[in-house]
Short mmCIF file of C-alpha atoms and ligand atoms in Angstrom, two decimals:
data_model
loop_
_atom_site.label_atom_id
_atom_site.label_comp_id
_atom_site.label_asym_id
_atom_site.label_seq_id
_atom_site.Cartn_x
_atom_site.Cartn_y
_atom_site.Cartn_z
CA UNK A 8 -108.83 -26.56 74.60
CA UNK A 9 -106.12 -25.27 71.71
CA UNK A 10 -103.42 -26.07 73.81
CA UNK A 11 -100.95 -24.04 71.62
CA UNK A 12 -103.34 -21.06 72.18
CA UNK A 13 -102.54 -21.66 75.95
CA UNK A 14 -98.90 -22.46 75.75
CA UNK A 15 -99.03 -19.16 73.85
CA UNK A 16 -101.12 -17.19 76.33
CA UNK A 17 -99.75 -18.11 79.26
CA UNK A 18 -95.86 -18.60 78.39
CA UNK A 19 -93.14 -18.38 81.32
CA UNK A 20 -96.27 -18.13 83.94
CA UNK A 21 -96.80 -22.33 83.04
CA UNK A 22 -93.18 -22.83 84.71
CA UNK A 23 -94.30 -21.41 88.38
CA UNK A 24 -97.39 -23.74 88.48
CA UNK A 25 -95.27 -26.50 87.65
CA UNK A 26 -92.22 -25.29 90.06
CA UNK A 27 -95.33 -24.69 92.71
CA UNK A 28 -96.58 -29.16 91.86
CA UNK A 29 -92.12 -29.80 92.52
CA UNK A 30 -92.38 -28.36 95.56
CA UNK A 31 -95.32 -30.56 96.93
CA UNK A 32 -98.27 -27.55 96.18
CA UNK A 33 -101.29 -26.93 94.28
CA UNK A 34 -101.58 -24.23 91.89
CA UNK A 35 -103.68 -22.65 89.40
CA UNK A 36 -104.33 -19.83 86.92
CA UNK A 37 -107.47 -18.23 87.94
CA UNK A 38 -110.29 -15.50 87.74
CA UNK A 39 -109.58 -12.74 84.87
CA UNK A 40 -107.29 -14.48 82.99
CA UNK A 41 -108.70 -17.32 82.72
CA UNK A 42 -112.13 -15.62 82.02
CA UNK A 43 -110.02 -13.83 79.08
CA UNK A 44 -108.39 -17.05 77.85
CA UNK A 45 -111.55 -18.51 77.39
CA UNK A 46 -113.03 -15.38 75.32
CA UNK A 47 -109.90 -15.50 73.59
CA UNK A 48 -109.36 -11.64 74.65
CA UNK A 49 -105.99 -10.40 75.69
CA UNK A 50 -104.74 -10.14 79.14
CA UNK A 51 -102.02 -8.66 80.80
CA UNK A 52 -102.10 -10.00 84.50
CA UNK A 53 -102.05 -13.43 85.72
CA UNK A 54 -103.44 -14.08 88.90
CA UNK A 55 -102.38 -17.27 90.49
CA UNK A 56 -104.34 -19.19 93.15
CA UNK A 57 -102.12 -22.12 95.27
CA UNK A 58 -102.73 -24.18 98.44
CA UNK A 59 -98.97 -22.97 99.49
CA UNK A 60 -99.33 -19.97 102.63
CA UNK A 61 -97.43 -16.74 102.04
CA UNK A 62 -94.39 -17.57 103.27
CA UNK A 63 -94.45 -20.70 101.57
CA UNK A 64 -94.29 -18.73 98.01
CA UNK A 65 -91.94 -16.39 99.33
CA UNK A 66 -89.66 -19.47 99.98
CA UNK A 67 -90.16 -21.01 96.96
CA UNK A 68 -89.84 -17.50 94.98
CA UNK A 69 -87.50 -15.31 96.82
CA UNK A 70 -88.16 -12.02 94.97
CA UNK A 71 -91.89 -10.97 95.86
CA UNK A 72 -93.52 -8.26 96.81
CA UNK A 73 -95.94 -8.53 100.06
CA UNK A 74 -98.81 -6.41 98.14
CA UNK A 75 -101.60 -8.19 100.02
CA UNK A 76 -100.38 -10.43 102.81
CA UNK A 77 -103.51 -10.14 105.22
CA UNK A 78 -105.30 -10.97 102.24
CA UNK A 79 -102.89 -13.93 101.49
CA UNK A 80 -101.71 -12.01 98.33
CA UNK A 81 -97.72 -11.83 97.32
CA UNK A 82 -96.51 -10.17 94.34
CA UNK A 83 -93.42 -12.65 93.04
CA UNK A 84 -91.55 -11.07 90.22
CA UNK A 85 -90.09 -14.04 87.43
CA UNK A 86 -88.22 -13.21 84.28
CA UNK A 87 -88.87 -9.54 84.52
CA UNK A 88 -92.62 -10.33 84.94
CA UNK A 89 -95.03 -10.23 88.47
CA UNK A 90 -97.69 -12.00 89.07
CA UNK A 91 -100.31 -12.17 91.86
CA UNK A 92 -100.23 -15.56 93.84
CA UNK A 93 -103.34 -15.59 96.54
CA UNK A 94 -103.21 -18.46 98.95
CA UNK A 95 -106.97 -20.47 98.45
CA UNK A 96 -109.08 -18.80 100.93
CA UNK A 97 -112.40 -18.05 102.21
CA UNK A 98 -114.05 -15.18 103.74
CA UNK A 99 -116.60 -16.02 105.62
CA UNK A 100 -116.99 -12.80 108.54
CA UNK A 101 -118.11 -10.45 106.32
CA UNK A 102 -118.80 -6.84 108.51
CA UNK A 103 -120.86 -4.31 107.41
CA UNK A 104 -121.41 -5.49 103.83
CA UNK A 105 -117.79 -5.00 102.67
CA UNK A 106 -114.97 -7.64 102.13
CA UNK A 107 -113.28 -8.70 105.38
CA UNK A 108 -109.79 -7.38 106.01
CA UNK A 109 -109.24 -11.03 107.97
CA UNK A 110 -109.15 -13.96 106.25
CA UNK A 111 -109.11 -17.92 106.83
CA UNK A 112 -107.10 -19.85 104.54
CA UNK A 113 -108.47 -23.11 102.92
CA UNK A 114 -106.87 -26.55 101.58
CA UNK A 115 -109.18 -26.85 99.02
CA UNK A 116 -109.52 -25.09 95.32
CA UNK A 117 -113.21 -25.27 95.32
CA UNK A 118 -113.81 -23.46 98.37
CA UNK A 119 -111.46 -21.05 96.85
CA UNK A 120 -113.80 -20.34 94.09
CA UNK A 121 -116.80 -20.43 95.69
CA UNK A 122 -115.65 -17.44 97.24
CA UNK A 123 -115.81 -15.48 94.03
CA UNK A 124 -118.04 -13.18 92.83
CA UNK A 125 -119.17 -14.42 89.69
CA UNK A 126 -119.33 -17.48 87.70
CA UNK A 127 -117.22 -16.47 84.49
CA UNK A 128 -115.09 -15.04 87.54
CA UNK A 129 -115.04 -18.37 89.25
CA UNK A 130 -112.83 -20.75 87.15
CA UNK A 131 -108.91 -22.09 87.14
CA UNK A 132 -106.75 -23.40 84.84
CA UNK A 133 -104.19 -26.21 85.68
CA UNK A 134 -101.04 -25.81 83.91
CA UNK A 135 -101.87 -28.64 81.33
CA UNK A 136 -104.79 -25.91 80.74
CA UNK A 137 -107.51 -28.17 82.55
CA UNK A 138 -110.51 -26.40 83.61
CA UNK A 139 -111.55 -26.34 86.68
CA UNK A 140 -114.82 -24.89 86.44
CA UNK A 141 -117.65 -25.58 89.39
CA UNK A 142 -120.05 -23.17 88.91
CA UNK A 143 -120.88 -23.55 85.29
CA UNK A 144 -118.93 -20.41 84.32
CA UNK A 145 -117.89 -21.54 80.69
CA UNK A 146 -121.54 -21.97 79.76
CA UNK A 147 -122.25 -18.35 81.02
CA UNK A 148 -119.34 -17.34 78.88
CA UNK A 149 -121.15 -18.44 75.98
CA UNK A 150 -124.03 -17.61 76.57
CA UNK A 151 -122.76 -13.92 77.47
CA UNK A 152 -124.15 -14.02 81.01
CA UNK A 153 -122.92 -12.06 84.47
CA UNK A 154 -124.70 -14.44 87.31
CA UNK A 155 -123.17 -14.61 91.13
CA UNK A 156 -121.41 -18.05 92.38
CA UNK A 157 -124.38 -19.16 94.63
CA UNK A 158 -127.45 -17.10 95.90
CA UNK A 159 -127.03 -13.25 94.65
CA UNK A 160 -129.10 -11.93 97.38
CA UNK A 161 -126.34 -13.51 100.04
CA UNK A 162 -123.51 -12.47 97.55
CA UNK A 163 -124.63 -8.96 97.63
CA UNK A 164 -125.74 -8.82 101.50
CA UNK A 165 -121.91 -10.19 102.25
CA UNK A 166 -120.04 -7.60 99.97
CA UNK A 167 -122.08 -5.16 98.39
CA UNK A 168 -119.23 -3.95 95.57
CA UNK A 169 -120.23 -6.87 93.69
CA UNK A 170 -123.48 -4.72 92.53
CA UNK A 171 -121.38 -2.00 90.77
CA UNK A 172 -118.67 -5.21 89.91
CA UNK A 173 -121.99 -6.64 87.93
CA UNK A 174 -122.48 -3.44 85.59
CA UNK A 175 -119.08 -3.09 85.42
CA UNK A 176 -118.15 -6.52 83.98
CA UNK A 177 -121.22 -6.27 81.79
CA UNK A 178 -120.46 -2.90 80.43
CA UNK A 179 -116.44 -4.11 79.70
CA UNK A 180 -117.55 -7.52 78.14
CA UNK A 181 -120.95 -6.65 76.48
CA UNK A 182 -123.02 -9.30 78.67
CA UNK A 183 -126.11 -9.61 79.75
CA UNK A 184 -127.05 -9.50 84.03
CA UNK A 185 -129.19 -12.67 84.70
CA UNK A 186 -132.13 -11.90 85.40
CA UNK A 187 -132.19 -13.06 89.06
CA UNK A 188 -128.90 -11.51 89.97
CA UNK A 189 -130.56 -8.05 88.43
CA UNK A 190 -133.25 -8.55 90.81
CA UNK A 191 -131.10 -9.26 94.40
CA UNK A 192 -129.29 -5.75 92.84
CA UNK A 193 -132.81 -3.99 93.04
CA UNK A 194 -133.59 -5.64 96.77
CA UNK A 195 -129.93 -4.58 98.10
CA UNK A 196 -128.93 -1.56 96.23
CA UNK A 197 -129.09 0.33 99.81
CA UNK A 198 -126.18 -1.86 100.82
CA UNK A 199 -123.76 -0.27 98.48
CA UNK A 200 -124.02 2.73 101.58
CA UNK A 201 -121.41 0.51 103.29
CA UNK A 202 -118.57 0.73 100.86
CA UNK A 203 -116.17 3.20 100.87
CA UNK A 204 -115.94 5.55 97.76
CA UNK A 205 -112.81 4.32 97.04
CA UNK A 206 -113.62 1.09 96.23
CA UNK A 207 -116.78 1.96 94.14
CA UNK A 208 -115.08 5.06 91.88
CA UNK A 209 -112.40 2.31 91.05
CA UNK A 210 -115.18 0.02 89.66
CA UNK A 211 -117.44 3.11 88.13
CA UNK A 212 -113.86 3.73 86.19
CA UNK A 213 -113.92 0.53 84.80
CA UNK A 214 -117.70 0.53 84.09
CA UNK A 215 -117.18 4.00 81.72
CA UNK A 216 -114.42 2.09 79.93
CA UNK A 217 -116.50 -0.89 78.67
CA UNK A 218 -117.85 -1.00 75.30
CA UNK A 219 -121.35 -1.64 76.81
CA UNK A 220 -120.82 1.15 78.83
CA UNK A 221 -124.15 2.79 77.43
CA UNK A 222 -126.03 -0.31 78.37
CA UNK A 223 -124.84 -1.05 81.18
CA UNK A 224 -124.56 2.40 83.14
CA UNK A 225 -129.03 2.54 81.70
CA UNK A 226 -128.80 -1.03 83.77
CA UNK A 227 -127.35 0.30 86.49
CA UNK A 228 -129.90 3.32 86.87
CA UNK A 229 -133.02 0.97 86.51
CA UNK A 230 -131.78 -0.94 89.35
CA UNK A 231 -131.45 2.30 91.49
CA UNK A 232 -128.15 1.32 92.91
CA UNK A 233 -126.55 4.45 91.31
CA UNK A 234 -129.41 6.54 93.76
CA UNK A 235 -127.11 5.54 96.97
CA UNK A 236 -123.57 6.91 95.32
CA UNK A 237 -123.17 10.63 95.68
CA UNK A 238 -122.23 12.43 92.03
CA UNK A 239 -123.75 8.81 90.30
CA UNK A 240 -127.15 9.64 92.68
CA UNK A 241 -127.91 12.61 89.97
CA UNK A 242 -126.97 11.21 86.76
CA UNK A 243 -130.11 11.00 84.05
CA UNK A 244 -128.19 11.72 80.69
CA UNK A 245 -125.74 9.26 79.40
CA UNK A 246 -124.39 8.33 76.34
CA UNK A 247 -121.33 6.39 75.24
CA UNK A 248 -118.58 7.16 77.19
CA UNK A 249 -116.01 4.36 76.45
CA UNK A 250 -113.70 6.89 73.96
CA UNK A 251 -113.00 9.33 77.17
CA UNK A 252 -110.64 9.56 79.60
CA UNK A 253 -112.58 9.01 82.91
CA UNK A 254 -112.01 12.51 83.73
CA UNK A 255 -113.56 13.92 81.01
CA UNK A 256 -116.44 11.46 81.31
CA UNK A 257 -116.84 12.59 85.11
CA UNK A 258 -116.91 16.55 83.19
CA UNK A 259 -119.76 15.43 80.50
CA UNK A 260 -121.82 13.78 83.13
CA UNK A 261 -121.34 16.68 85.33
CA UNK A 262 -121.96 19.22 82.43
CA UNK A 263 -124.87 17.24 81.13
CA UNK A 264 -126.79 16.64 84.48
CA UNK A 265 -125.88 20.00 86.24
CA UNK A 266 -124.15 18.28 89.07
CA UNK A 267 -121.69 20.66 91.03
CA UNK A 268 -118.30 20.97 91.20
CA UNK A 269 -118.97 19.78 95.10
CA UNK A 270 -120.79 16.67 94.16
CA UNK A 271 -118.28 15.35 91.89
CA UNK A 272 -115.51 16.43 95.13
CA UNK A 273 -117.48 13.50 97.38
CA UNK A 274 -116.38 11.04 94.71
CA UNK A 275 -112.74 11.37 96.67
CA UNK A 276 -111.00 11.61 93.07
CA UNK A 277 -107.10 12.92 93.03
CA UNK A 278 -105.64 16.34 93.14
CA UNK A 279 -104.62 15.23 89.77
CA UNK A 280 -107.77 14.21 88.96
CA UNK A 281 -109.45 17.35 90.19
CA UNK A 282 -107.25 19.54 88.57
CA UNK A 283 -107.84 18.26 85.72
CA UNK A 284 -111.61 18.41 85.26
CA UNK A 285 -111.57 21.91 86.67
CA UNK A 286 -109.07 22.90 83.55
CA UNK A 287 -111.82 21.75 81.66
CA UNK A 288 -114.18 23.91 83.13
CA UNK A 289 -111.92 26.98 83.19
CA UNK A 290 -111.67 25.77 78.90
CA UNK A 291 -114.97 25.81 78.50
CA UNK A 292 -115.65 29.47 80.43
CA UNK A 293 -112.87 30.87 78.08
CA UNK A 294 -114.86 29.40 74.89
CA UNK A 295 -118.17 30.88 76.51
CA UNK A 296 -116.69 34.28 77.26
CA UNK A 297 -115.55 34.58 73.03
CA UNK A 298 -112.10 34.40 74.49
CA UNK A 299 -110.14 34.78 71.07
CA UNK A 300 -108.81 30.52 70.22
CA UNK A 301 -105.18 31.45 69.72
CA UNK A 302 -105.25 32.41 73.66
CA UNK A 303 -106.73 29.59 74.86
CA UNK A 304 -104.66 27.56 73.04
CA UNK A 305 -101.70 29.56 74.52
CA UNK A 306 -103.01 29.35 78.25
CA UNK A 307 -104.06 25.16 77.87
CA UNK A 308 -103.00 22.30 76.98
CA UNK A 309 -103.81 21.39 73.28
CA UNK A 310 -105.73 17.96 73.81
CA UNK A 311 -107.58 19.27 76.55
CA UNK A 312 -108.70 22.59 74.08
CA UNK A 313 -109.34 19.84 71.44
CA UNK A 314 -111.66 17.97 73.82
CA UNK A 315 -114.02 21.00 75.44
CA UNK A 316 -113.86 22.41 71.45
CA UNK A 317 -115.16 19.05 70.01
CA UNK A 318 -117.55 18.13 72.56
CA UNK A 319 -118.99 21.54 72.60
CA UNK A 320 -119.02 22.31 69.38
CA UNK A 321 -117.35 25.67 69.72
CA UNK A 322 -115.17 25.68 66.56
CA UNK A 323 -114.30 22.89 63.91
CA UNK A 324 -111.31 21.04 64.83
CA UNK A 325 -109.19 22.33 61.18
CA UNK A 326 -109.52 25.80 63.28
CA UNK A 327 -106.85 24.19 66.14
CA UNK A 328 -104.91 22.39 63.38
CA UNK A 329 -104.26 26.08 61.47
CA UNK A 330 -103.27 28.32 64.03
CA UNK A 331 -99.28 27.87 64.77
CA UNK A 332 -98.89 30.53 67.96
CA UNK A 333 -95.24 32.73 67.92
CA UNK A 334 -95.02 31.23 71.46
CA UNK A 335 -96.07 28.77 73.62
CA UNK A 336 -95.08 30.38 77.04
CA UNK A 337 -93.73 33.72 78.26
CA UNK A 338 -90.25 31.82 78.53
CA UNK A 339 -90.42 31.96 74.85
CA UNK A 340 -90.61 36.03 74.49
CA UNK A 341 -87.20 37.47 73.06
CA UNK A 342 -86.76 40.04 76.42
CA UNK A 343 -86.00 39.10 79.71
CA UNK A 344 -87.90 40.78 83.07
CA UNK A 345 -84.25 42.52 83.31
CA UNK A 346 -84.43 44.18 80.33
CA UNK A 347 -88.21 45.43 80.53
CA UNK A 348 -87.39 47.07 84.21
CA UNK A 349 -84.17 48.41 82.84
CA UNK A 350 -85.55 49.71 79.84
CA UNK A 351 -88.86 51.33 81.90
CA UNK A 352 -86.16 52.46 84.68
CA UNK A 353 -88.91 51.97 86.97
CA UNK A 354 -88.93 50.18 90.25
CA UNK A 355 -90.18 46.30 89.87
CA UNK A 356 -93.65 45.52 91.12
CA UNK A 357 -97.00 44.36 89.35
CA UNK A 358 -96.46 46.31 86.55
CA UNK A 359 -93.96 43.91 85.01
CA UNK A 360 -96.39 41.08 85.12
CA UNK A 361 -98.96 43.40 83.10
CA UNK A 362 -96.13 44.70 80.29
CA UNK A 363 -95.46 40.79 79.83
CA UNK A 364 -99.36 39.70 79.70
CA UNK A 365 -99.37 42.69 76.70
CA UNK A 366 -96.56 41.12 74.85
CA UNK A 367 -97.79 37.94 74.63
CA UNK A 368 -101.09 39.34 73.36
CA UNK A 369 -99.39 41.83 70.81
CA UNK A 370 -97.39 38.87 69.71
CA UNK A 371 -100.04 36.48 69.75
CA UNK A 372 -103.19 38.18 68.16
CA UNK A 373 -101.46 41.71 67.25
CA UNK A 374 -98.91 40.41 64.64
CA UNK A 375 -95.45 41.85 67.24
CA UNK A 376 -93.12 39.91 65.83
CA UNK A 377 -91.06 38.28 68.73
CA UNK A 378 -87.15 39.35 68.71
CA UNK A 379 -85.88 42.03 70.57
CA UNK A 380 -85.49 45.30 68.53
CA UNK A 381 -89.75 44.98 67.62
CA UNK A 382 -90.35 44.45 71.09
CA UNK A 383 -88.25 47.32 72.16
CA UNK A 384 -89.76 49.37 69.33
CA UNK A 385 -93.29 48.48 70.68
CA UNK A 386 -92.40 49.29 74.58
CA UNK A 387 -90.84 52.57 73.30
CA UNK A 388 -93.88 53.54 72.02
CA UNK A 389 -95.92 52.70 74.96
CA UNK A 390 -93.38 54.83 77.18
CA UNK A 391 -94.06 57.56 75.32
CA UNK A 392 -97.95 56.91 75.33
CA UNK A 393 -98.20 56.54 78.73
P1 ATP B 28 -109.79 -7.25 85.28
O1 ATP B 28 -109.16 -7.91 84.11
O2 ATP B 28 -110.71 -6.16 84.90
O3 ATP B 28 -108.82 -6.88 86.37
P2 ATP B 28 -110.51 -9.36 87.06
O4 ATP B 28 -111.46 -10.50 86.92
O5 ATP B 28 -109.06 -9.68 87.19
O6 ATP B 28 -110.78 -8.37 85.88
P3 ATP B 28 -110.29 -8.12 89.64
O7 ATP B 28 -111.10 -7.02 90.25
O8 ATP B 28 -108.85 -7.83 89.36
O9 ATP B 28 -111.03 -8.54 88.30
O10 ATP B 28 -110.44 -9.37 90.59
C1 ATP B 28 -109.72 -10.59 90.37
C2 ATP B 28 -110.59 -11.78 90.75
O11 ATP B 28 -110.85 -11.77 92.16
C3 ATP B 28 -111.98 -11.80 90.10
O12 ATP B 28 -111.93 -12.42 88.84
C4 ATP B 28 -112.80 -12.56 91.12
O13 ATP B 28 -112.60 -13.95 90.97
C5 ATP B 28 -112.17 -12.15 92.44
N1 ATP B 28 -112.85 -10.99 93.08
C6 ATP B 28 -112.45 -9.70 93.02
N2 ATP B 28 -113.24 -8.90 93.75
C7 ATP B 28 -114.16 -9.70 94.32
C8 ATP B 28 -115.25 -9.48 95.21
N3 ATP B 28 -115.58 -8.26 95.64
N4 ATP B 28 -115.98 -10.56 95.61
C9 ATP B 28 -115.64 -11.80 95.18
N5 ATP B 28 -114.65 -12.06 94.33
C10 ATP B 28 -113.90 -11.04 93.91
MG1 MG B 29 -107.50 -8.15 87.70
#
C-alpha cells in the first residue's frame, strides 16, 4: 500500500471515516473506489460503508441528502464535496429476481460485503488504507478477473442485473468473466425478464462505454442473455462502440441490424434521448435524398451532420469544414415577416412561410446576398413573375 498514493486519492474523504471512529462507529471506503484505487485508475465518487443507521450520519453530518434511505443510503455533502454513506446491510428477501426495496441492516462489515456482487466489487478500505478484502478480490484484480462473491448461480437467481453488471464491468475494465460465473449467466439468462428496463439500459450504457466494449457485448451474445432484452434481442453486428455517445451507438446498432424505430422505443430511453436518434435518422434521409450539404448543415446541428456524414461515408469531413453558410437561422435574414407582407400587400397566411423557405435557399445555395435592398430586389422580381 503507497500510502501517499492514498492520502492523495482519497484526501478530505479520510477525515469523515475518522470523525465516523470519534463518534463510536465503523466506517469504510468501499466498492468502486476502492476497486479503482487498487488499479490505480481515477475515480470521482466515494462510496462509504459504516455500522452508524441513517439518522445516525445525519446527526453526525447535518447537511445530507436522503438519496436512498430505504436502502440505508444518505448523501452528506463536506467541503463542497458528497459522498454516499450506506449503512452495512444485507438483503436477504430477494422477490422476483430483482434487488429488494426492504432491507435489514447488519453490525458487521463482512456481511456487508458479502452482499456484493462481485469480488473486485467486494472490498473496503479503512482510513489508514487497510484492506479489508474477504473474498479474494485483489487477486482477481490482478489477475483481470469478473467472478461473483459466493455461488454465481444463487447471485444471479437473487438479482438478475448482475448478468448485464458482469459484461458491463468487463467491457469498462478489459477483464476476463470466470469461467464459472459465464456459465450460471448461460443457465439464468431468462431471469434478466424480471428487471425493469430501466435498470438494464443504465448498465447496457455503461457496457458501450468500456474499452472492451467489443469483447464484451460478443460475450454477452454467446451467453444469450442479450436474447431476453427487447432492441439488444436483435443485435448481430457490433463493432467498437466506446468513441460514441450512447445515442448514436443505439442509431448504428439500429442502422446496422435493421431494428425499428419501435424496438429501440421499448428500451424506455428519454424524450431527449429519442429526439435525438430520430435527428439522426431525419440526417441521414436528407444525405440519401442528395439533399444539397449546405442545407443540411443549415437545418442540423453541426456535430450531429459530422457524425451521420462520417459514419456513412457520405462526404469527406474537409467538405463540412469549407462551407461557411450566410446564415444559420431565418432570424438571421436582413427582412422581417413585416416587411415581406407589407411589401407583397397581401393578406398574411402560408405564403409567408414559403417566401422565407425561398430566401434562405437563394441565400444559401443561390449566391442572394443577405441585406435588405438584394432581398427586396429579388422579391421585386418575383412580384412581377408571379
Ligand atoms: P462505477 O464506478 O461504474 O459507478 P461502481 O462499482 O461504483 O462502479 P455501482 O453500480 O455504482 O458500481 O455500485 C456500487 C457498489 O455497490 C458496487 O461496487 C457493488 O459493491 C455494489 N452493488 C451495486 N449493484 C449491485 C447489485 N446489483 N448486486 C450487488 N452489489 C451491487
Ligand atoms: Mg458507483
Amino acid at each position: 500500500m503507497n500510502l501517499e498514493n492514498f492520502n492523495n486519492k482519497f484526501k478530505d474523504a479520510i477525515n469523515i471515516l475518522k470523525t465516523f471512529n470519534k463518534n463510536g462507529f465503523e466506517a469504510y471506503f468501499v466498492g468502486g473506489c476502492v476497486r479503482d484505487f487498487l488499479l490505480d485508475k481515477d475515480f470521482s465518487d466515494i462510496d462509504i460503508t459504516t455500522n452508524a443507521l441513517p439518522e445516525q450520519v445525519k446527526n453526525i453530518f447535518p447537511k445530507s441528502i436522503d438519496t436512498g434511505i430505504q436502502h440505508g443510503t444518505v448523501t452528506i455533502l463536506v467541503n463542497g464535496e458528497s459522498y454516499e454513506v450506506t449503512t452495512f446491510r444485507k438483503e436477504d428477501e430477494y422477490v422476483n429476481h430483482r434487488a429488494p426495496d426492504k432491507v435489514e441492516f447488519v453490525s458487521d462489515l463482512k456481511e456487508d460485503l458479502d452482499r456484493r456482487d462481485f469480488t473486485i466489487n467486494a472490498m473496503a478500505l479503512d482510513y489508514k488504507g487497510k484492506l479489508f478484502d474477504f473474498h479474494n478480490g485483489e487477486v482477481d484484480l490482478k489477475n483481470k478477473i469478473i467472478k461473483t462473491v459466493n455461488d454465481p448461480n444463487e447471485r444471479f437467481f437473487e438479482d438478475a442485473l448482475r448478468m448485464l453488471r458482469a459484461f458491463r464491468f468487463s467491457s469498462r475494465l478489459g477483464f476476463d468473466i470466470d469461467s464459472n460465473t459465464l456459465v450460471a449467466i448461460k443457465r439464468n439468462a431468462k431471469l434478466i425478464e424480471y428487471v425493469s428496463i430501466e435498470r438494464i439500459v443504465n448498465e447496457f450504457r455503461k457496457l458501450l462505454e468500456g474499452k472492451g466494449n467489443i469483447n464484451s457485448i460478443q460475450l454477452m451474445l454467446d451467453s444469450t442473455l442479450n436474447s431476453y432484452i427487447p432492441f439488444l434481442k436483435d443485435i448481430e453486428v457490433i463493432e467498437d462502440f466506446s468513441e460514441y455517445t450512447f445515442c448514436q451507438s443505439l442509431y448504428i446498432l439500429s442502422k446496422t441490424n435493421n431494428i425499428s424505430f419501435d424496438d429501440l422505443k421499448s428500451l424506455k430511453l428519454s424524450n431527449k434521448e429519442l429526439k435525438q436518434i430520430k435527428e439522426y435518422e431525419k440526417i441521414n434521409t436528407d444525405f440519401k435524398n442528395d439533399i444539397q450539404l449546405e442545407l443540411i448543415l443549415y437545418k442540423y446541428d453541426i456535430e450531429d451532420v459530422r457524425f451521420i456524414c462520417s459514419y456513412f461515408k457520405y462526404e469527406d469531413e474537409s467538405e463540412i469544414e469549407k462551407i461557411k453558410l450566410p446564415i444559420t437561422s431565418f432570424n438571421d435574414i436582413d427582412i422581417e415577416s413585416e416587411e415581406i407582407i407589407a411589401f407583397i400587400n397581401r393578406k398574411p397566411g402560408p405564403w409567408i412561410k414559403e417566401i422565407i423557405v425561398l430566401l434562405e435557399y437563394e441565400i444559401l445555395l443561390n449566391g442572394l446576398v443577405n441585406n435588405k435592398k438584394n432581398i427586396l430586389d429579388f422579391l421585386t422580381k418575383m412580384r412581377d413573375n408571379i
